[in-house]
PDB file of C-alpha atoms in Angstrom:
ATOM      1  CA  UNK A 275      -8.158 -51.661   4.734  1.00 69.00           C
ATOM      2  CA  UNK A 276      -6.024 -53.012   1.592  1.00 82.00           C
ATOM      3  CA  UNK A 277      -2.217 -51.613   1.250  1.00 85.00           C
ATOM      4  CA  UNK A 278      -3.289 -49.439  -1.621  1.00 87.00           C
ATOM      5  CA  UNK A 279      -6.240 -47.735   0.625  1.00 86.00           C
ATOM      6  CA  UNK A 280      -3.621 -47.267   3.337  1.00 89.00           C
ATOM      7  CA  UNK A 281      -1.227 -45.711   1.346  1.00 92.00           C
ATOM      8  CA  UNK A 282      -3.887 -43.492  -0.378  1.00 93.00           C
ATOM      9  CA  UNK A 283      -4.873 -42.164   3.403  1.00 93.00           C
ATOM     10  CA  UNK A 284      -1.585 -41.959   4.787  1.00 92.00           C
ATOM     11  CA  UNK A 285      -0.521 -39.928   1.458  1.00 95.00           C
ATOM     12  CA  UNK A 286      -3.512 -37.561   2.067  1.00 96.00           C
ATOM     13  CA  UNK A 287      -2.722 -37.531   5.960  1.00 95.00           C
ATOM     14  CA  UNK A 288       1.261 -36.331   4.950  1.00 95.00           C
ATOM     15  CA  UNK A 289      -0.178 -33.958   2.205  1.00 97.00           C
ATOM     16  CA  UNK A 290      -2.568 -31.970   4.776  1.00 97.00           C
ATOM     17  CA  UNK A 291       0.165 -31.840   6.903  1.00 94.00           C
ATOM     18  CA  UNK A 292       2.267 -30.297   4.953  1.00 95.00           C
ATOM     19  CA  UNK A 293      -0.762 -27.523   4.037  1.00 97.00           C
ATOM     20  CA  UNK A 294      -0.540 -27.183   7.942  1.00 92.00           C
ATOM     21  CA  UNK A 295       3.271 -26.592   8.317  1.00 91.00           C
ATOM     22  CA  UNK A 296       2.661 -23.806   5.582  1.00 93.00           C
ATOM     23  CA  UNK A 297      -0.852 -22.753   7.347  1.00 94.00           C
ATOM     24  CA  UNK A 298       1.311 -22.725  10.696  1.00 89.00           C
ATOM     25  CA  UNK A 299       4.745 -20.997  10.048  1.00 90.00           C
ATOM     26  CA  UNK A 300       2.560 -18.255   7.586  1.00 94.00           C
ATOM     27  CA  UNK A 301       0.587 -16.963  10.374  1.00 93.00           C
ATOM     28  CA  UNK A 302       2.955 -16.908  12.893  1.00 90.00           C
ATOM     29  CA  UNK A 303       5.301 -15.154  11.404  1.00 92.00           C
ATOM     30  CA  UNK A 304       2.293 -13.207   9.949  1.00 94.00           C
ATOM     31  CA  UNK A 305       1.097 -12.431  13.276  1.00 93.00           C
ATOM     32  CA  UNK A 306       4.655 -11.587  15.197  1.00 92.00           C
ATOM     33  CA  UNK A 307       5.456  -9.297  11.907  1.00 91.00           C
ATOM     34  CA  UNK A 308       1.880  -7.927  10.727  1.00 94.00           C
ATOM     35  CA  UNK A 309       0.451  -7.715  14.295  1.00 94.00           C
ATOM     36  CA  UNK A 310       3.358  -7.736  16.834  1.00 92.00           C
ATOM     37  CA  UNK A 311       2.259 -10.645  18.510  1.00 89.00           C
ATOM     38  CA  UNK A 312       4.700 -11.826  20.749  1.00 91.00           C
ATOM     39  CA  UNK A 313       6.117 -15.447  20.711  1.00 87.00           C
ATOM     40  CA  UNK A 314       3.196 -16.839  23.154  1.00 87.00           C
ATOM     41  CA  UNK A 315       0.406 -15.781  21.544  1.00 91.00           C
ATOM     42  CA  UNK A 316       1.696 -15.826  18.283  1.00 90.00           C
ATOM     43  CA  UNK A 317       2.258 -19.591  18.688  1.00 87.00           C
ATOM     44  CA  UNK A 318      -1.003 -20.127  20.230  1.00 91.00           C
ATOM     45  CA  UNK A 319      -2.621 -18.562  17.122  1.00 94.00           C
ATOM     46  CA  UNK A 320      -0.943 -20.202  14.534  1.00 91.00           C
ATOM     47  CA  UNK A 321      -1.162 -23.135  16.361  1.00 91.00           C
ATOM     48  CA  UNK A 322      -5.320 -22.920  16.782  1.00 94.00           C
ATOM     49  CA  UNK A 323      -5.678 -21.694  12.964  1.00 96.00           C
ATOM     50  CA  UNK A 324      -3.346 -24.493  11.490  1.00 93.00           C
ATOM     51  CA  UNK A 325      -5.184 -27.123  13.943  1.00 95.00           C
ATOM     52  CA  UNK A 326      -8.434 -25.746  12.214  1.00 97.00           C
ATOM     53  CA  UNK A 327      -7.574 -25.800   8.738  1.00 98.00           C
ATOM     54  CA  UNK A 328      -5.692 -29.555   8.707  1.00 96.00           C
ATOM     55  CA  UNK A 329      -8.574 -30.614  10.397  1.00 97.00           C
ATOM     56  CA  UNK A 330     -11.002 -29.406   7.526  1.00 97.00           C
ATOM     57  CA  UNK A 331      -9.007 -30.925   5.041  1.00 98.00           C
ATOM     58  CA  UNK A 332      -8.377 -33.927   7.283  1.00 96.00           C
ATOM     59  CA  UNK A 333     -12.054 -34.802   7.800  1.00 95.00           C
ATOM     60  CA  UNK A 334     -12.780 -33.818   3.777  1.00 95.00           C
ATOM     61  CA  UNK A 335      -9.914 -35.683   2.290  1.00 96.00           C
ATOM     62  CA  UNK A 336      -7.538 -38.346   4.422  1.00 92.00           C
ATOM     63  CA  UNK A 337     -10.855 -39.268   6.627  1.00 93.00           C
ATOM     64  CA  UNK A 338     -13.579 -38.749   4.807  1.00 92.00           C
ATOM     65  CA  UNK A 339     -15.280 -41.933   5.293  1.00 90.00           C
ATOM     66  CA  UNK A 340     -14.976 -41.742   8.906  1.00 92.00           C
ATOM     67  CA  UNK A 341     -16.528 -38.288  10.107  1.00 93.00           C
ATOM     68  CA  UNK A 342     -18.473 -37.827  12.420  1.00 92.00           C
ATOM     69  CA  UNK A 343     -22.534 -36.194  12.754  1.00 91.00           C
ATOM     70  CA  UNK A 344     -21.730 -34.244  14.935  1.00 93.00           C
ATOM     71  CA  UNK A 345     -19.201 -31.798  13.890  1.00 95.00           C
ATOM     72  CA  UNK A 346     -18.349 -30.251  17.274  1.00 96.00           C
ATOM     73  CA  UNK A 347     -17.673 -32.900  18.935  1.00 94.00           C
ATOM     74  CA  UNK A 348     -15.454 -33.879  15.878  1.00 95.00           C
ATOM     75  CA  UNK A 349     -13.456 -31.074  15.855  1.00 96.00           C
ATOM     76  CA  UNK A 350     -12.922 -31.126  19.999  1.00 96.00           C
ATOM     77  CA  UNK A 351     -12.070 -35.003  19.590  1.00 95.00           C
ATOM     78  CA  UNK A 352      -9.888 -33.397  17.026  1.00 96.00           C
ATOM     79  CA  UNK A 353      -7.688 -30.946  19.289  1.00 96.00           C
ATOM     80  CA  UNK A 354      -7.598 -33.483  22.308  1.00 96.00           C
ATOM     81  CA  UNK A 355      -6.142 -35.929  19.743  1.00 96.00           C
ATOM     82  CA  UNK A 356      -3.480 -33.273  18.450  1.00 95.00           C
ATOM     83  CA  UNK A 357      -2.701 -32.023  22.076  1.00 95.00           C
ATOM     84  CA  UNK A 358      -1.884 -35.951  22.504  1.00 96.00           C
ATOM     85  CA  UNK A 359       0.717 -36.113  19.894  1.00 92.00           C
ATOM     86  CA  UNK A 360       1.926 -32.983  20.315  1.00 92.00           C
ATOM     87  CA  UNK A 361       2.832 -34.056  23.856  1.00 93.00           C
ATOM     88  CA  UNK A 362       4.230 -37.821  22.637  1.00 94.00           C
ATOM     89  CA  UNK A 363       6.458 -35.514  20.411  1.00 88.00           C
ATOM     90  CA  UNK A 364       7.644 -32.944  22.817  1.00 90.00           C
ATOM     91  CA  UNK A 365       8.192 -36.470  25.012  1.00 93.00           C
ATOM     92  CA  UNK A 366      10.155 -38.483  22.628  1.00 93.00           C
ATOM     93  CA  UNK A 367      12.209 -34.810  21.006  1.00 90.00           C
ATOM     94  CA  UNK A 368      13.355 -33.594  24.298  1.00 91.00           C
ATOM     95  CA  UNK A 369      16.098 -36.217  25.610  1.00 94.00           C
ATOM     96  CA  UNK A 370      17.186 -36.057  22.271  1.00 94.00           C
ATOM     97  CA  UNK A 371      17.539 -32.102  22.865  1.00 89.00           C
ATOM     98  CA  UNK A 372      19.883 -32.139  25.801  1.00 93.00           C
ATOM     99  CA  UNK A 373      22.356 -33.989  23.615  1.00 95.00           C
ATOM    100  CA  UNK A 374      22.452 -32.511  19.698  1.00 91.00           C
ATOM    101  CA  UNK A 375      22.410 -28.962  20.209  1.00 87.00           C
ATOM    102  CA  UNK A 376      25.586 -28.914  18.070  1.00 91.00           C
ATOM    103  CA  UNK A 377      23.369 -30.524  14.788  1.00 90.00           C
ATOM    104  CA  UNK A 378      20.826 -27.695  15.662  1.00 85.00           C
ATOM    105  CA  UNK A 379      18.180 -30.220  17.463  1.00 87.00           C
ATOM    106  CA  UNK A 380      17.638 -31.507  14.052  1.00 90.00           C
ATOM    107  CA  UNK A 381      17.935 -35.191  15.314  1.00 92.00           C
ATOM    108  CA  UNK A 382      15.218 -34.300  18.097  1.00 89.00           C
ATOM    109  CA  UNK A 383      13.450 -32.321  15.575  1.00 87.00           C
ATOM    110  CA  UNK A 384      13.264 -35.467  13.354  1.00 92.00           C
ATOM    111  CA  UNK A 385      12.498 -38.203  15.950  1.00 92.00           C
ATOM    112  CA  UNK A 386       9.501 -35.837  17.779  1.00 90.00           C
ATOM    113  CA  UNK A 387       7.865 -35.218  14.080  1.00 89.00           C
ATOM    114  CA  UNK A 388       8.258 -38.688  13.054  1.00 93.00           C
ATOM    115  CA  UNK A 389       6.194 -39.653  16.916  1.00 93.00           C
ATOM    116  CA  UNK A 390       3.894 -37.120  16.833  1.00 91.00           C
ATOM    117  CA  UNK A 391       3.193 -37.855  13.257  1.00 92.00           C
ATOM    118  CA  UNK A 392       2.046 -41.568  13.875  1.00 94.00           C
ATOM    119  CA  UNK A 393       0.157 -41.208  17.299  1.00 95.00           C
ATOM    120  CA  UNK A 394      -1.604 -38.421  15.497  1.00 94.00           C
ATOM    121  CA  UNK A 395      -2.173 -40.485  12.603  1.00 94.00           C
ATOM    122  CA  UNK A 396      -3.377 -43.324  14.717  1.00 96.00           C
ATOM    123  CA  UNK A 397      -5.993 -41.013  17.246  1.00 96.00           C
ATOM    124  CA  UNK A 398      -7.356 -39.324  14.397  1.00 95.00           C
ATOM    125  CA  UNK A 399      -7.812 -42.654  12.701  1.00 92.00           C
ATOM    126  CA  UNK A 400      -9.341 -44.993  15.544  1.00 93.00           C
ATOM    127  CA  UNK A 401     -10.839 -42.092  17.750  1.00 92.00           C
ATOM    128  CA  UNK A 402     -11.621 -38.739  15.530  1.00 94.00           C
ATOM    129  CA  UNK A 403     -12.627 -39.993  12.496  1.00 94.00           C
ATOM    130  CA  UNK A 404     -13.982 -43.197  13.434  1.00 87.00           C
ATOM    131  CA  UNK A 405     -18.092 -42.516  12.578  1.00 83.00           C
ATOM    132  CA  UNK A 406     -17.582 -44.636   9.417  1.00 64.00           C
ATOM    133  CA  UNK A 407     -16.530 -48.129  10.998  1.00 60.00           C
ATOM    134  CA  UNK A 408     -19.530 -50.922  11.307  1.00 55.00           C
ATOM    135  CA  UNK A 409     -18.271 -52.029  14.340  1.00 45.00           C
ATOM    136  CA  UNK A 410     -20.410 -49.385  16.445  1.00 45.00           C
ATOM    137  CA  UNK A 411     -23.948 -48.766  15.781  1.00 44.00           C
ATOM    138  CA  UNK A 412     -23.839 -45.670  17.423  1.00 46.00           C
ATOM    139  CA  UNK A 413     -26.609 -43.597  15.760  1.00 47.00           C
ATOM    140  CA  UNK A 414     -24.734 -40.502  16.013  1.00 51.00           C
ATOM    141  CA  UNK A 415     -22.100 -41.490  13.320  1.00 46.00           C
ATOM    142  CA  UNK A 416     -22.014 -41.493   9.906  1.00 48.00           C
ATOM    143  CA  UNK A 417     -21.819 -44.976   8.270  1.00 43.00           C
TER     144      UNK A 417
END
C-alpha cells in the first residue's frame, strides 16, 4: 500500500473512531440516565453497541477491500481484536495512572488511546479485515 492509500485508511480508521467515541459515551450515559443502568452494565452496553457500529463502518469504509465472506466470523474476529487492544491500552495507561492523578490521568488517558489505537489498527488490518490480500487463497475470503 502507497503513502496516500495509507493515509486514506488510517483517516477513515480515526474518523469511525471518533463516530464510536460519540456512539459510546451517547448510550452510556443514555442508558445510566434513560434506563438506570448502573455503571457495569451500562459500560458493557455501550461498549457492545459502539463495538457494533465502528465495526459496520469499519468493514464498509476504512476496510472495505479486506472483508471477509463470512460475516460472523468477521465480526467475532472483530471483538477478539478490540478486546486485544483494549487490554494493550488498559496495560500501557495504568502505570501511568498510579503517578498523574494530579493532571486527571490525562497523560495515561493519552498514552493507553494512542496503544490501543495502533494494535487495534494493526489486528483489524492483518487479522479482521484481511479477506482481500492475494497472499491466501482461502476460498472463504473475498478477493
Amino acid at each position: 500500500m502507497n503513502r496516500t492509500g495509507f493515509a486514506r485508511k488510517a483517516g477513515l480508521f480515526l474518523s469511525v473512531g471518533a463516530v464510536g467515541l460519540v456512539v459510546d459515551a451517547s448510550v452510556f450515559f443514555g442508558a445510566t440516565a434513560a434506563l438506570g443502568l448502573t455503571f457495569t452494565p451500562a459500560r458493557l452496553l455501550a461498549s457492545l453497541v459502539a463495538l457494533t457500529v465502528t465495526w459496520v463502518l469499519n468493514r464498509s469504509l476504512a476496510f472495505r477491500s479486506g472483508r471477509l465472506k463470512n460475516i460472523a466470523a468477521e465480526y467475532l474476529r472483530y471483538l477478539a481484536a478490540s478486546s486485544v487492544g483494549a487490554l494493550a491500552n488498559l496495560a500501557a495507561a495504568y502505570p501511568i495512572a498510579l503517578y498523574d492523578s494530579g493532571l486527571h490521568h490525562l497523560p495515561a488517558y493519552i498514552v493507553g488511546a494512542a496503544v490501543g489505537l495502533s494494535v487495534n489498527y494493526l489486528l483489524y488490518d492483518r487479522l479482521v479485515f484481511s479477506g482481500g490480500r492475494k497472499t491466501n487463497d482461502d476460498p472463504k475470503r473475498q478477493g
